[in-house]
Amino acid sequence: MPHTTVALLFGGRSAEHEISVISARAVAAHIDRQRYRVLPIYVARDGDWYAGGVAEEILRLDLSSLIRSSSLESASATLRRMAESSGQAPFNFDFRHIDVAFPVLHGSYGEDGRVQGLLETLQVPFTGCGVLASALTMDKALTKLAARDAGLTVAPSVTVLSREYHADPAAAHRRAQETLTFPMFVKPVSLGSSVGITKVHIEDELPEALAHACSLDTKVLVEEAVKGREVEVAVIGNGEPEASPCGEIEPGGEFYDYEDKYIHDTARLFIPARIPAPLQEEVRQAAITAYRALGCRGMARVDFFVDEGNKSIVFNEVNTIPGFTPVSMYPRLMEAAGTPFTLLTDRLIRLALEPEEGASA
């Protein structure tokens, strides 16, 4: 029986390039090679695509250890040298030879619907959410609007367009301060892995935080900080999604930022979350509500803030291509739900090959 060919897409043009490489390495190590033939496809930072050859070499690189022992900049330079010195030209591949794609492209140009649209146009099935859900959930501001419309509680916030901010910074400062109370989080709406996020405690810190976020994205979300535990749920499935047990993150610093996640490893993870069982079940149901409201399929990680004192559950965001690194919550939560990593990759591929409900033949 011929193997199913799985194109593993990783790298990409976003600020999460290195995290994508680390995630893809873990996915590649947990795909059942008795059933699937893996074709690694590396997307360099400049947008060039490489199949086989250098892509396989990069997957063998322990980039996570390199980042910890050296620096993120050193890891980026290593990837760039490997692509440039390979002597391998960017490829022009016939996607008709691929049975299913497994995108592990975090952030812009990979998680935001662009690659999903390409694959749909080429009629290649792929793991994870489709174009609409990928694009919608990539925008934190629009995601909150959809979640609120579905009946979920979200933090008070204002949205700032970067072009308007640069035209009149003082107006943006006033609007945020008149609408919200400190402390606040300032977030680029379309970046993941906490890239560009700043916690603002007092008025004097707001201008620098807004300037930084507006330099990274076309739109910025300013929202009140929410008191409560950071709780995440892994959701998997198409028409009948299932929610994992709740997991909790205790940040090593003020919040779970990029360095806390991938460099210093100071955060503590708890599965199950340290909240009462009835509240955990409410969070799991809220995750399913968000997943369905946003049109997700395949997989997503849904994040909340939970205050067990007043039993409040505040929706935070959805990640449609969650991390698959050794420290990532999604595979850990799925394992706690009874689906270890190898079975998880198999299940995601099978879900990708299921016909989409309501789709015309």
C-alpha positions in Angstrom: 0.0 0.0 0.0 1.6 3.3 -1.0 2.3 5.9 1.7 0.4 9.1 1.9 2.7 12.0 1.0 2.6 14.8 3.6 4.1 18.1 2.7 5.4 19.6 6.0 5.5 23.4 5.5 7.7 25.4 7.9 9.8 28.5 8.4 8.0 31.4 6.8 8.3 35.2 6.6 6.9 36.1 10.0 8.7 37.0 13.3 7.9 33.5 14.4 10.1 31.9 11.8 12.4 30.1 14.3 9.6 28.8 16.4 8.0 27.3 13.2 11.3 25.4 12.6 11.3 24.0 16.1 7.6 23.1 15.9 8.2 21.3 12.5 11.1 19.4 13.9 8.8 18.0 16.6 6.0 17.2 14.1 8.4 15.4 11.8 9.7 13.3 14.6 6.2 12.2 15.5 4.7 11.4 12.1 4.2 7.7 11.6 6.7 6.8 8.8 5.1 3.5 8.3 2.0 5.3 7.0 3.2 8.6 5.7 6.0 9.9 3.5 7.1 13.3 4.8 8.3 15.9 2.3 9.8 18.8 4.2 9.3 22.2 2.6 11.2 25.1 4.1 10.0 28.7 3.5 12.9 31.0 4.0 12.5 34.5 5.5 12.8 36.0 2.0 9.8 33.9 0.8 11.8 31.3 -1.2 10.6 27.7 -0.9 13.0 24.8 -0.6 11.9 21.1 -0.8 14.1 18.2 0.4 17.8 18.8 0.7 18.4 21.9 2.8 14.8 21.5 4.3 15.8 18.1 5.7 19.0 19.5 7.0 17.3 22.3 8.8 14.8 19.9 10.4 17.8 17.9 11.8 19.2 21.1 13.4 18.4 21.5 17.2 17.5 25.1 16.8 15.9 25.3 20.3 19.2 24.5 21.9 21.0 26.9 19.7 18.7 29.7 20.7 19.1 29.0 24.4 22.9 28.6 24.2 23.6 31.4 21.9 20.9 33.9 20.8 17.8 34.2 18.5 19.9 36.3 16.1 22.6 33.6 15.9 19.9 31.0 15.2 18.4 33.2 12.4 21.9 33.7 10.9 22.5 29.9 10.9 19.2 29.3 9.0 20.1 32.0 6.5 23.6 30.5 5.9 22.2 27.0 5.5 19.8 28.1 2.8 22.3 30.4 1.0 25.2 27.9 1.0 23.1 24.8 0.0 23.5 25.6 -3.7 19.9 24.5 -4.0 17.7 26.8 -6.1 14.2 27.7 -4.7 11.9 25.0 -6.0 9.0 24.9 -8.4 7.1 21.9 -7.1 4.2 20.1 -8.6 1.7 20.0 -5.8 -0.3 17.3 -7.5 2.3 14.9 -6.0 1.2 15.8 -2.5 -1.7 14.1 -0.8 -2.0 16.4 2.1 -0.2 19.5 3.5 0.7 20.0 7.1 1.4 23.7 7.6 3.4 24.5 10.7 3.8 28.2 9.7 3.2 30.4 12.7 2.1 34.0 12.2 1.8 36.2 9.1 2.1 34.6 5.6 1.3 31.1 7.1 -1.3 31.1 9.8 -3.4 34.0 8.4 -5.1 32.4 5.5 -2.6 33.2 2.8 -1.1 29.7 2.5 -4.5 28.1 3.2 -5.9 30.0 0.2 -3.0 28.8 -2.0 -3.6 25.2 -1.0 -7.3 25.4 -1.5 -6.7 26.9 -5.0 -4.4 24.0 -5.8 -7.0 21.5 -4.3 -4.5 20.2 -1.8 -6.1 19.1 1.6 -4.3 20.6 4.6 -4.4 20.3 8.4 -6.0 23.0 10.5 -8.4 25.8 9.8 -9.5 27.1 6.4 -9.0 30.5 4.9 -11.8 32.4 6.7 -11.1 31.1 10.2 -7.3 31.5 9.7 -7.6 35.1 8.6 -10.2 36.0 11.2 -8.4 34.6 14.2 -5.2 36.2 13.1 -6.7 39.5 13.9 -7.1 39.8 17.7 -9.5 42.7 17.5 -11.9 41.0 15.0 -11.6 37.7 16.9 -12.9 39.4 20.1 -15.8 40.9 18.2 -16.9 37.4 16.9 -16.4 35.9 20.4 -18.4 38.6 22.1 -21.2 38.1 19.5 -21.2 34.4 20.4 -21.9 35.4 24.1 -18.4 35.1 25.5 -16.9 37.8 27.8 -14.0 39.7 26.5 -11.7 42.4 28.0 -12.6 46.1 27.4 -10.4 47.3 24.6 -9.8 49.9 21.9 -8.4 49.4 18.4 -5.8 51.8 17.0 -4.9 51.9 13.3 -1.2 52.5 12.9 -1.5 55.1 10.2 -3.9 57.1 12.4 -1.5 56.7 15.3 1.5 58.0 13.3 -0.7 61.0 12.1 -1.7 61.9 15.7 -0.1 59.9 18.5 -1.7 62.1 21.2 -5.2 61.4 20.1 -4.5 57.6 20.4 -3.1 58.1 23.9 -6.1 60.1 25.0 -8.6 57.6 23.6 -7.0 54.7 25.3 -6.8 56.5 28.6 -10.3 57.8 28.5 -11.8 54.4 27.6 -9.7 52.0 29.7 -8.0 51.8 33.1 -4.4 50.8 33.9 -2.8 48.3 33.7 -3.2 47.7 30.0 -1.8 45.4 27.3 -0.7 46.9 24.0 -0.7 44.2 21.2 -0.1 44.1 17.5 -3.3 42.5 16.3 -1.7 40.0 13.9 1.5 38.7 15.6 1.7 35.6 17.7 4.1 34.2 20.3 3.6 37.4 22.3 5.8 39.3 19.8 5.5 43.1 20.3 3.2 42.9 23.4 3.9 45.4 26.2 2.2 45.6 29.6 1.6 49.2 30.5 1.2 50.2 34.1 1.1 54.0 34.0 0.4 56.8 31.6 4.1 57.5 30.9 4.6 54.0 29.5 1.8 54.1 27.0 3.5 56.2 24.2 6.5 53.9 23.9 4.3 50.8 23.9 2.0 52.1 21.2 4.9 53.3 19.1 6.6 49.9 19.3 3.4 48.0 18.5 2.4 50.3 15.6 5.9 49.8 14.1 5.2 46.1 13.8 1.6 46.0 12.5 -1.0 48.0 10.7 -3.4 47.7 13.6 -3.0 47.5 17.4 -5.2 46.4 20.2 -5.1 48.1 23.6 -7.0 46.2 26.2 -7.4 46.3 30.0 -5.3 43.7 31.8 -7.6 40.9 33.2 -7.1 39.5 36.6 -7.0 35.7 36.6 -5.2 32.5 35.7 -4.1 32.0 32.1 -6.0 28.9 31.0 -5.7 27.2 27.6 -7.7 24.5 25.9 -6.8 22.4 22.9 -9.7 21.8 20.5 -9.6 19.2 17.8 -12.2 18.1 15.2 -14.3 19.2 12.3 -18.1 19.0 12.6 -18.0 17.6 16.2 -15.0 19.3 17.9 -13.6 18.0 21.2 -12.0 19.9 24.0 -9.0 18.8 26.0 -8.6 19.2 29.7 -7.7 22.7 30.8 -4.1 23.7 31.1 -2.7 26.6 33.1 0.3 28.8 32.5 2.0 30.5 35.4 4.3 33.1 33.7 7.9 33.5 35.0 7.4 37.3 34.7 4.5 39.7 34.5 3.0 37.9 31.5 3.8 34.9 29.3 6.1 36.7 26.7 8.4 35.4 23.9 11.4 35.0 26.1 9.4 33.2 28.8 8.1 30.8 26.3 11.2 29.9 24.3 14.4 31.2 25.8 14.4 31.4 29.6 11.9 28.5 30.2 10.8 30.1 33.5 7.0 29.6 33.1 5.3 26.7 34.9 2.6 24.6 33.2 -0.2 22.8 35.0 -2.4 20.1 33.5 -5.1 20.1 34.7 -5.4 23.8 35.5 -5.6 24.8 39.2 -9.3 25.7 39.1 -12.4 23.8 40.4 -13.7 21.0 38.1 -17.1 22.7 37.4 -15.2 25.8 36.3 -12.9 23.8 34.1 -16.0 22.3 32.4 -17.3 25.8 31.7 -14.0 26.8 30.2 -14.0 23.7 27.9 -17.5 24.5 26.7 -16.5 28.2 26.1 -13.6 26.9 24.0 -16.0 24.9 21.9 -18.3 27.9 21.5 -15.4 30.1 20.3 -14.1 27.3 18.0 -17.5 27.0 16.3 -18.3 30.8 16.2 -15.0 31.5 14.4 -15.5 28.7 11.9 -12.5 26.6 13.0 -11.8 23.1 11.8 -9.0 20.6 12.3 -7.4 22.2 15.4 -7.0 25.3 17.5 -5.9 26.4 20.9 -8.3 28.6 22.7 -7.0 30.9 25.5 -8.8 32.4 28.5 -8.3 34.3 31.8 -10.1 32.6 34.6 -10.8 34.1 38.1 -11.9 31.4 40.4 -12.8 34.0 43.0 -15.7 35.5 41.1 -15.9 32.5 38.6 -15.4 34.9 35.6 -14.2 33.4 32.3 -12.7 36.0 29.9 -11.9 35.0 26.4 -8.4 36.0 25.2 -7.6 34.6 21.8 -7.5 31.6 19.4 -4.3 30.2 17.8 -5.1 28.1 14.7 -1.6 26.7 14.2 -0.5 26.4 17.8 3.1 25.6 18.7 4.3 22.1 18.5 7.6 22.7 20.3 8.8 20.6 23.2 7.4 23.3 25.6 4.1 24.0 23.7 0.8 23.5 25.4 -1.2 22.1 22.5 0.4 18.6 22.2 0.7 18.4 26.0 -3.0 19.0 26.4 -3.9 16.5 23.7 -1.7 13.9 25.4 -3.6 14.6 28.6 -6.8 14.0 26.6 -5.5 10.5 25.6 -4.0 11.4 22.3 -0.1 11.2 22.3 1.9 13.2 19.8 2.1 10.4 17.1 -1.6 9.7 17.2 -2.2 13.5 17.2 -0.4 14.0 13.9 -2.2 11.0 12.4 -5.6 12.4 13.6 -4.9 15.8 12.2 -4.0 14.4 8.8 -7.1 12.3 8.8 -9.2 15.3 9.7 -7.6 17.2 6.8 -8.6 14.5 4.4 -12.3 14.5 5.5 -14.6 16.4 3.0 -15.7 19.8 4.4 -19.3 19.9 5.4 -21.4 21.8 3.0 -18.7 21.9 0.3 -19.7 21.3 -3.2 -18.1 18.4 -5.1 
